[in-house]
PDB file of C-alpha atoms in Angstrom:
ATOM      1  CA  UNK A 100     -10.696   5.240 -22.669  1.00 36.00           C
ATOM      2  CA  UNK A 101      -8.048   5.434 -19.932  1.00 42.00           C
ATOM      3  CA  UNK A 102      -4.654   4.028 -20.927  1.00 48.00           C
ATOM      4  CA  UNK A 103      -3.859   0.701 -19.247  1.00 77.00           C
ATOM      5  CA  UNK A 104      -0.950   2.022 -17.081  1.00 75.00           C
ATOM      6  CA  UNK A 105      -3.275   4.634 -15.594  1.00 81.00           C
ATOM      7  CA  UNK A 106      -5.987   2.058 -14.979  1.00 87.00           C
ATOM      8  CA  UNK A 107      -3.471  -0.300 -13.399  1.00 91.00           C
ATOM      9  CA  UNK A 108      -2.261   2.449 -11.065  1.00 91.00           C
ATOM     10  CA  UNK A 109      -5.842   3.370 -10.107  1.00 91.00           C
ATOM     11  CA  UNK A 110      -6.533  -0.248  -9.108  1.00 93.00           C
ATOM     12  CA  UNK A 111      -3.313  -0.386  -7.104  1.00 94.00           C
ATOM     13  CA  UNK A 112      -4.218   2.914  -5.432  1.00 94.00           C
ATOM     14  CA  UNK A 113      -7.671   1.535  -4.598  1.00 95.00           C
ATOM     15  CA  UNK A 114      -6.043  -1.427  -2.847  1.00 95.00           C
ATOM     16  CA  UNK A 115      -3.915   1.013  -0.869  1.00 95.00           C
ATOM     17  CA  UNK A 116      -6.952   3.052   0.141  1.00 95.00           C
ATOM     18  CA  UNK A 117      -8.961   0.078   1.408  1.00 95.00           C
ATOM     19  CA  UNK A 118      -6.108  -1.664   3.251  1.00 95.00           C
ATOM     20  CA  UNK A 119      -6.309   0.198   6.553  1.00 96.00           C
ATOM     21  CA  UNK A 120     -10.118   0.297   6.794  1.00 95.00           C
ATOM     22  CA  UNK A 121     -10.151  -3.449   6.111  1.00 94.00           C
ATOM     23  CA  UNK A 122      -7.556  -4.316   8.773  1.00 94.00           C
ATOM     24  CA  UNK A 123      -9.136  -1.864  11.206  1.00 95.00           C
ATOM     25  CA  UNK A 124     -12.111  -4.215  11.413  1.00 91.00           C
ATOM     26  CA  UNK A 125      -9.900  -6.217  13.762  1.00 89.00           C
ATOM     27  CA  UNK A 126     -10.377  -4.911  17.328  1.00 92.00           C
ATOM     28  CA  UNK A 127      -7.476  -2.805  18.569  1.00 94.00           C
ATOM     29  CA  UNK A 128      -5.624  -2.804  15.263  1.00 94.00           C
ATOM     30  CA  UNK A 129      -6.038   0.922  14.592  1.00 96.00           C
ATOM     31  CA  UNK A 130      -4.938   1.896  18.105  1.00 96.00           C
ATOM     32  CA  UNK A 131      -1.898  -0.376  17.792  1.00 95.00           C
ATOM     33  CA  UNK A 132      -0.929   1.209  14.457  1.00 96.00           C
ATOM     34  CA  UNK A 133      -1.364   4.725  15.841  1.00 97.00           C
ATOM     35  CA  UNK A 134       0.816   3.856  18.818  1.00 97.00           C
ATOM     36  CA  UNK A 135       3.492   2.459  16.510  1.00 95.00           C
ATOM     37  CA  UNK A 136       3.405   5.635  14.411  1.00 96.00           C
ATOM     38  CA  UNK A 137       3.855   7.735  17.567  1.00 96.00           C
ATOM     39  CA  UNK A 138       6.775   5.579  18.690  1.00 95.00           C
ATOM     40  CA  UNK A 139       8.356   5.902  15.248  1.00 94.00           C
ATOM     41  CA  UNK A 140       7.873   9.678  15.357  1.00 94.00           C
ATOM     42  CA  UNK A 141       5.595   9.647  12.293  1.00 95.00           C
ATOM     43  CA  UNK A 142       2.565  11.912  12.111  1.00 95.00           C
ATOM     44  CA  UNK A 143      -0.540   9.697  12.036  1.00 96.00           C
ATOM     45  CA  UNK A 144      -2.078  11.297   8.942  1.00 95.00           C
ATOM     46  CA  UNK A 145       1.206  11.292   7.010  1.00 93.00           C
ATOM     47  CA  UNK A 146       1.997   7.749   8.158  1.00 94.00           C
ATOM     48  CA  UNK A 147      -1.356   6.354   7.120  1.00 96.00           C
ATOM     49  CA  UNK A 148      -1.235   8.100   3.753  1.00 94.00           C
ATOM     50  CA  UNK A 149       2.282   6.736   3.240  1.00 94.00           C
ATOM     51  CA  UNK A 150       1.020   3.238   4.110  1.00 96.00           C
ATOM     52  CA  UNK A 151      -1.678   3.659   1.453  1.00 95.00           C
ATOM     53  CA  UNK A 152       0.773   4.712  -1.252  1.00 95.00           C
ATOM     54  CA  UNK A 153       3.333   2.116  -0.124  1.00 95.00           C
ATOM     55  CA  UNK A 154       0.691  -0.578  -0.615  1.00 96.00           C
ATOM     56  CA  UNK A 155      -0.167   0.806  -4.057  1.00 95.00           C
ATOM     57  CA  UNK A 156       3.515   0.942  -5.013  1.00 95.00           C
ATOM     58  CA  UNK A 157       4.088  -2.656  -3.869  1.00 96.00           C
ATOM     59  CA  UNK A 158       1.030  -3.882  -5.785  1.00 96.00           C
ATOM     60  CA  UNK A 159       2.107  -1.921  -8.848  1.00 95.00           C
ATOM     61  CA  UNK A 160       5.636  -3.375  -8.677  1.00 94.00           C
ATOM     62  CA  UNK A 161       4.259  -6.920  -8.499  1.00 94.00           C
ATOM     63  CA  UNK A 162       1.927  -6.236 -11.429  1.00 93.00           C
ATOM     64  CA  UNK A 163       4.715  -4.706 -13.532  1.00 91.00           C
ATOM     65  CA  UNK A 164       7.114  -7.558 -12.719  1.00 91.00           C
ATOM     66  CA  UNK A 165       4.471 -10.103 -13.713  1.00 90.00           C
ATOM     67  CA  UNK A 166       3.492  -8.085 -16.818  1.00 89.00           C
ATOM     68  CA  UNK A 167      -0.097  -8.036 -15.563  1.00 85.00           C
ATOM     69  CA  UNK A 168      -2.550  -5.829 -17.409  1.00 84.00           C
ATOM     70  CA  UNK A 169      -5.001  -3.693 -15.461  1.00 85.00           C
ATOM     71  CA  UNK A 170      -7.810  -6.132 -16.284  1.00 87.00           C
ATOM     72  CA  UNK A 171      -5.811  -8.918 -14.610  1.00 89.00           C
ATOM     73  CA  UNK A 172      -4.947  -6.955 -11.458  1.00 91.00           C
ATOM     74  CA  UNK A 173      -7.510  -8.826  -9.396  1.00 91.00           C
ATOM     75  CA  UNK A 174      -5.598 -12.079  -9.855  1.00 92.00           C
ATOM     76  CA  UNK A 175      -2.494 -10.851  -7.994  1.00 93.00           C
ATOM     77  CA  UNK A 176      -1.800 -12.649  -4.747  1.00 93.00           C
ATOM     78  CA  UNK A 177      -2.113 -10.548  -1.595  1.00 94.00           C
ATOM     79  CA  UNK A 178       0.910 -12.380  -0.202  1.00 94.00           C
ATOM     80  CA  UNK A 179       3.042 -11.439  -3.218  1.00 94.00           C
ATOM     81  CA  UNK A 180       2.192  -7.784  -2.611  1.00 96.00           C
ATOM     82  CA  UNK A 181       3.054  -8.212   1.079  1.00 95.00           C
ATOM     83  CA  UNK A 182       6.401  -9.727   0.155  1.00 95.00           C
ATOM     84  CA  UNK A 183       7.133  -6.894  -2.290  1.00 94.00           C
ATOM     85  CA  UNK A 184       6.544  -4.329   0.466  1.00 93.00           C
ATOM     86  CA  UNK A 185       9.561  -5.588   2.379  1.00 92.00           C
ATOM     87  CA  UNK A 186      11.417  -7.559  -0.282  1.00 93.00           C
ATOM     88  CA  UNK A 187      11.957  -4.794  -2.824  1.00 92.00           C
ATOM     89  CA  UNK A 188      14.192  -1.794  -2.443  1.00 89.00           C
ATOM     90  CA  UNK A 189      12.292   1.489  -2.151  1.00 86.00           C
ATOM     91  CA  UNK A 190      13.564   2.677  -5.527  1.00 86.00           C
ATOM     92  CA  UNK A 191      12.386  -0.590  -7.140  1.00 89.00           C
ATOM     93  CA  UNK A 192       8.843   0.236  -6.075  1.00 91.00           C
ATOM     94  CA  UNK A 193       9.043   3.447  -8.090  1.00 90.00           C
ATOM     95  CA  UNK A 194       9.845   1.765 -11.425  1.00 85.00           C
ATOM     96  CA  UNK A 195       7.238   1.841 -14.185  1.00 84.00           C
ATOM     97  CA  UNK A 196       4.872   4.340 -12.572  1.00 87.00           C
ATOM     98  CA  UNK A 197       2.638   6.492 -14.756  1.00 83.00           C
ATOM     99  CA  UNK A 198       4.150   9.837 -15.720  1.00 80.00           C
ATOM    100  CA  UNK A 199       1.146  11.683 -14.317  1.00 80.00           C
ATOM    101  CA  UNK A 200      -1.545  10.772 -11.832  1.00 84.00           C
ATOM    102  CA  UNK A 201      -5.254  11.471 -12.141  1.00 83.00           C
ATOM    103  CA  UNK A 202      -5.447  11.980  -8.372  1.00 86.00           C
ATOM    104  CA  UNK A 203      -3.238  14.816  -7.132  1.00 88.00           C
ATOM    105  CA  UNK A 204      -3.069  13.175  -3.708  1.00 89.00           C
ATOM    106  CA  UNK A 205      -1.445  10.119  -5.283  1.00 89.00           C
ATOM    107  CA  UNK A 206       1.077  12.275  -7.108  1.00 89.00           C
ATOM    108  CA  UNK A 207       1.948  14.160  -3.918  1.00 90.00           C
ATOM    109  CA  UNK A 208       2.261  10.945  -1.882  1.00 90.00           C
ATOM    110  CA  UNK A 209       4.469   9.294  -4.528  1.00 91.00           C
ATOM    111  CA  UNK A 210       6.697  12.381  -4.600  1.00 90.00           C
ATOM    112  CA  UNK A 211       6.980  12.296  -0.793  1.00 89.00           C
ATOM    113  CA  UNK A 212       7.791   8.579  -0.949  1.00 90.00           C
ATOM    114  CA  UNK A 213      10.415   9.219  -3.651  1.00 89.00           C
ATOM    115  CA  UNK A 214      12.103  11.896  -1.539  1.00 88.00           C
ATOM    116  CA  UNK A 215      12.151   9.636   1.514  1.00 88.00           C
ATOM    117  CA  UNK A 216      13.502   6.724  -0.520  1.00 86.00           C
ATOM    118  CA  UNK A 217      16.557   8.717  -1.529  1.00 87.00           C
ATOM    119  CA  UNK A 218      17.204  10.241   1.890  1.00 85.00           C
ATOM    120  CA  UNK A 219      19.095   8.523   4.638  1.00 81.00           C
ATOM    121  CA  UNK A 220      18.743   8.582   8.384  1.00 85.00           C
ATOM    122  CA  UNK A 221      15.306   9.023   9.884  1.00 87.00           C
ATOM    123  CA  UNK A 222      13.413   9.098   6.562  1.00 86.00           C
ATOM    124  CA  UNK A 223      14.974   5.798   5.509  1.00 86.00           C
ATOM    125  CA  UNK A 224      14.250   4.231   8.901  1.00 90.00           C
ATOM    126  CA  UNK A 225      10.631   5.390   8.768  1.00 92.00           C
ATOM    127  CA  UNK A 226      10.103   3.879   5.309  1.00 92.00           C
ATOM    128  CA  UNK A 227      11.534   0.610   6.598  1.00 92.00           C
ATOM    129  CA  UNK A 228       9.119   0.668   9.544  1.00 94.00           C
ATOM    130  CA  UNK A 229       6.180   1.521   7.293  1.00 95.00           C
ATOM    131  CA  UNK A 230       7.120  -1.279   4.885  1.00 94.00           C
ATOM    132  CA  UNK A 231       6.813  -3.736   7.742  1.00 94.00           C
ATOM    133  CA  UNK A 232       3.446  -2.230   8.706  1.00 95.00           C
ATOM    134  CA  UNK A 233       2.199  -2.661   5.116  1.00 96.00           C
ATOM    135  CA  UNK A 234       3.406  -6.259   5.040  1.00 95.00           C
ATOM    136  CA  UNK A 235       1.833  -7.010   8.419  1.00 94.00           C
ATOM    137  CA  UNK A 236      -1.511  -5.487   7.355  1.00 94.00           C
ATOM    138  CA  UNK A 237      -1.584  -7.420   4.080  1.00 94.00           C
ATOM    139  CA  UNK A 238      -0.712 -10.675   5.863  1.00 93.00           C
ATOM    140  CA  UNK A 239      -3.561 -10.035   8.325  1.00 91.00           C
ATOM    141  CA  UNK A 240      -5.971  -9.700   5.400  1.00 89.00           C
ATOM    142  CA  UNK A 241      -4.589 -12.833   3.781  1.00 89.00           C
ATOM    143  CA  UNK A 242      -4.962 -14.831   6.995  1.00 88.00           C
ATOM    144  CA  UNK A 243      -8.555 -13.659   7.465  1.00 83.00           C
ATOM    145  CA  UNK A 244      -9.557 -14.731   3.967  1.00 74.00           C
ATOM    146  CA  UNK A 245     -11.539 -17.874   3.413  1.00 73.00           C
ATOM    147  CA  UNK A 246      -9.693 -18.637   0.175  1.00 71.00           C
ATOM    148  CA  UNK A 247      -6.344 -20.433   0.492  1.00 76.00           C
ATOM    149  CA  UNK A 248      -4.526 -17.856  -1.674  1.00 82.00           C
ATOM    150  CA  UNK A 249      -6.447 -14.577  -1.438  1.00 90.00           C
ATOM    151  CA  UNK A 250      -6.094 -12.138  -4.324  1.00 92.00           C
ATOM    152  CA  UNK A 251      -6.185  -8.376  -4.623  1.00 93.00           C
ATOM    153  CA  UNK A 252      -9.508  -8.734  -6.431  1.00 91.00           C
ATOM    154  CA  UNK A 253     -11.012 -10.537  -3.449  1.00 90.00           C
ATOM    155  CA  UNK A 254      -9.834  -7.775  -1.101  1.00 91.00           C
ATOM    156  CA  UNK A 255     -11.420  -5.141  -3.331  1.00 91.00           C
ATOM    157  CA  UNK A 256     -14.678  -7.128  -3.482  1.00 90.00           C
ATOM    158  CA  UNK A 257     -14.711  -7.480   0.311  1.00 89.00           C
ATOM    159  CA  UNK A 258     -14.108  -3.731   0.643  1.00 91.00           C
ATOM    160  CA  UNK A 259     -17.088  -3.058  -1.640  1.00 91.00           C
ATOM    161  CA  UNK A 260     -19.186  -5.525   0.366  1.00 89.00           C
ATOM    162  CA  UNK A 261     -18.527  -3.603   3.607  1.00 89.00           C
ATOM    163  CA  UNK A 262     -19.361  -0.332   1.868  1.00 88.00           C
ATOM    164  CA  UNK A 263     -15.939   1.261   1.522  1.00 86.00           C
ATOM    165  CA  UNK A 264     -16.037   4.046  -1.072  1.00 74.00           C
ATOM    166  CA  UNK A 265     -14.448   3.555  -4.472  1.00 66.00           C
TER     167      UNK A 265
END
């Protein structure tokens, strides 16, 4: 059986991976994001991967702060994750992470995030811009939801319903 911290991270990472495909269902959203990344001088692939891990880190920080077990992850509010993306310091998002990651891509992205979080100048500015993109994307999902307070579990169910891979 997978230890709970690893399972919690995998659920957070799943939320990060489905975020952009879910918001890209809105016409023009992907093109707008790509244009923003170009303006911010961020490679599209790197920027989108950073958005994924940023979302996972924000969700993980909310779960850790609320002492939520992996089995309860689905009950987290999408809005609370959106607020954490811009309301927490970058280094706060790194607290309580698993020591190792089952997915090497996650480990690499977290390491890249960690390096950027402790740099200044352009790297710091880019993380700030990406945090706002994460927040904006999560708020879009929350506003599209039929439930008054959409949860991370509902987002993951919707992603499964539209056929996004696990």
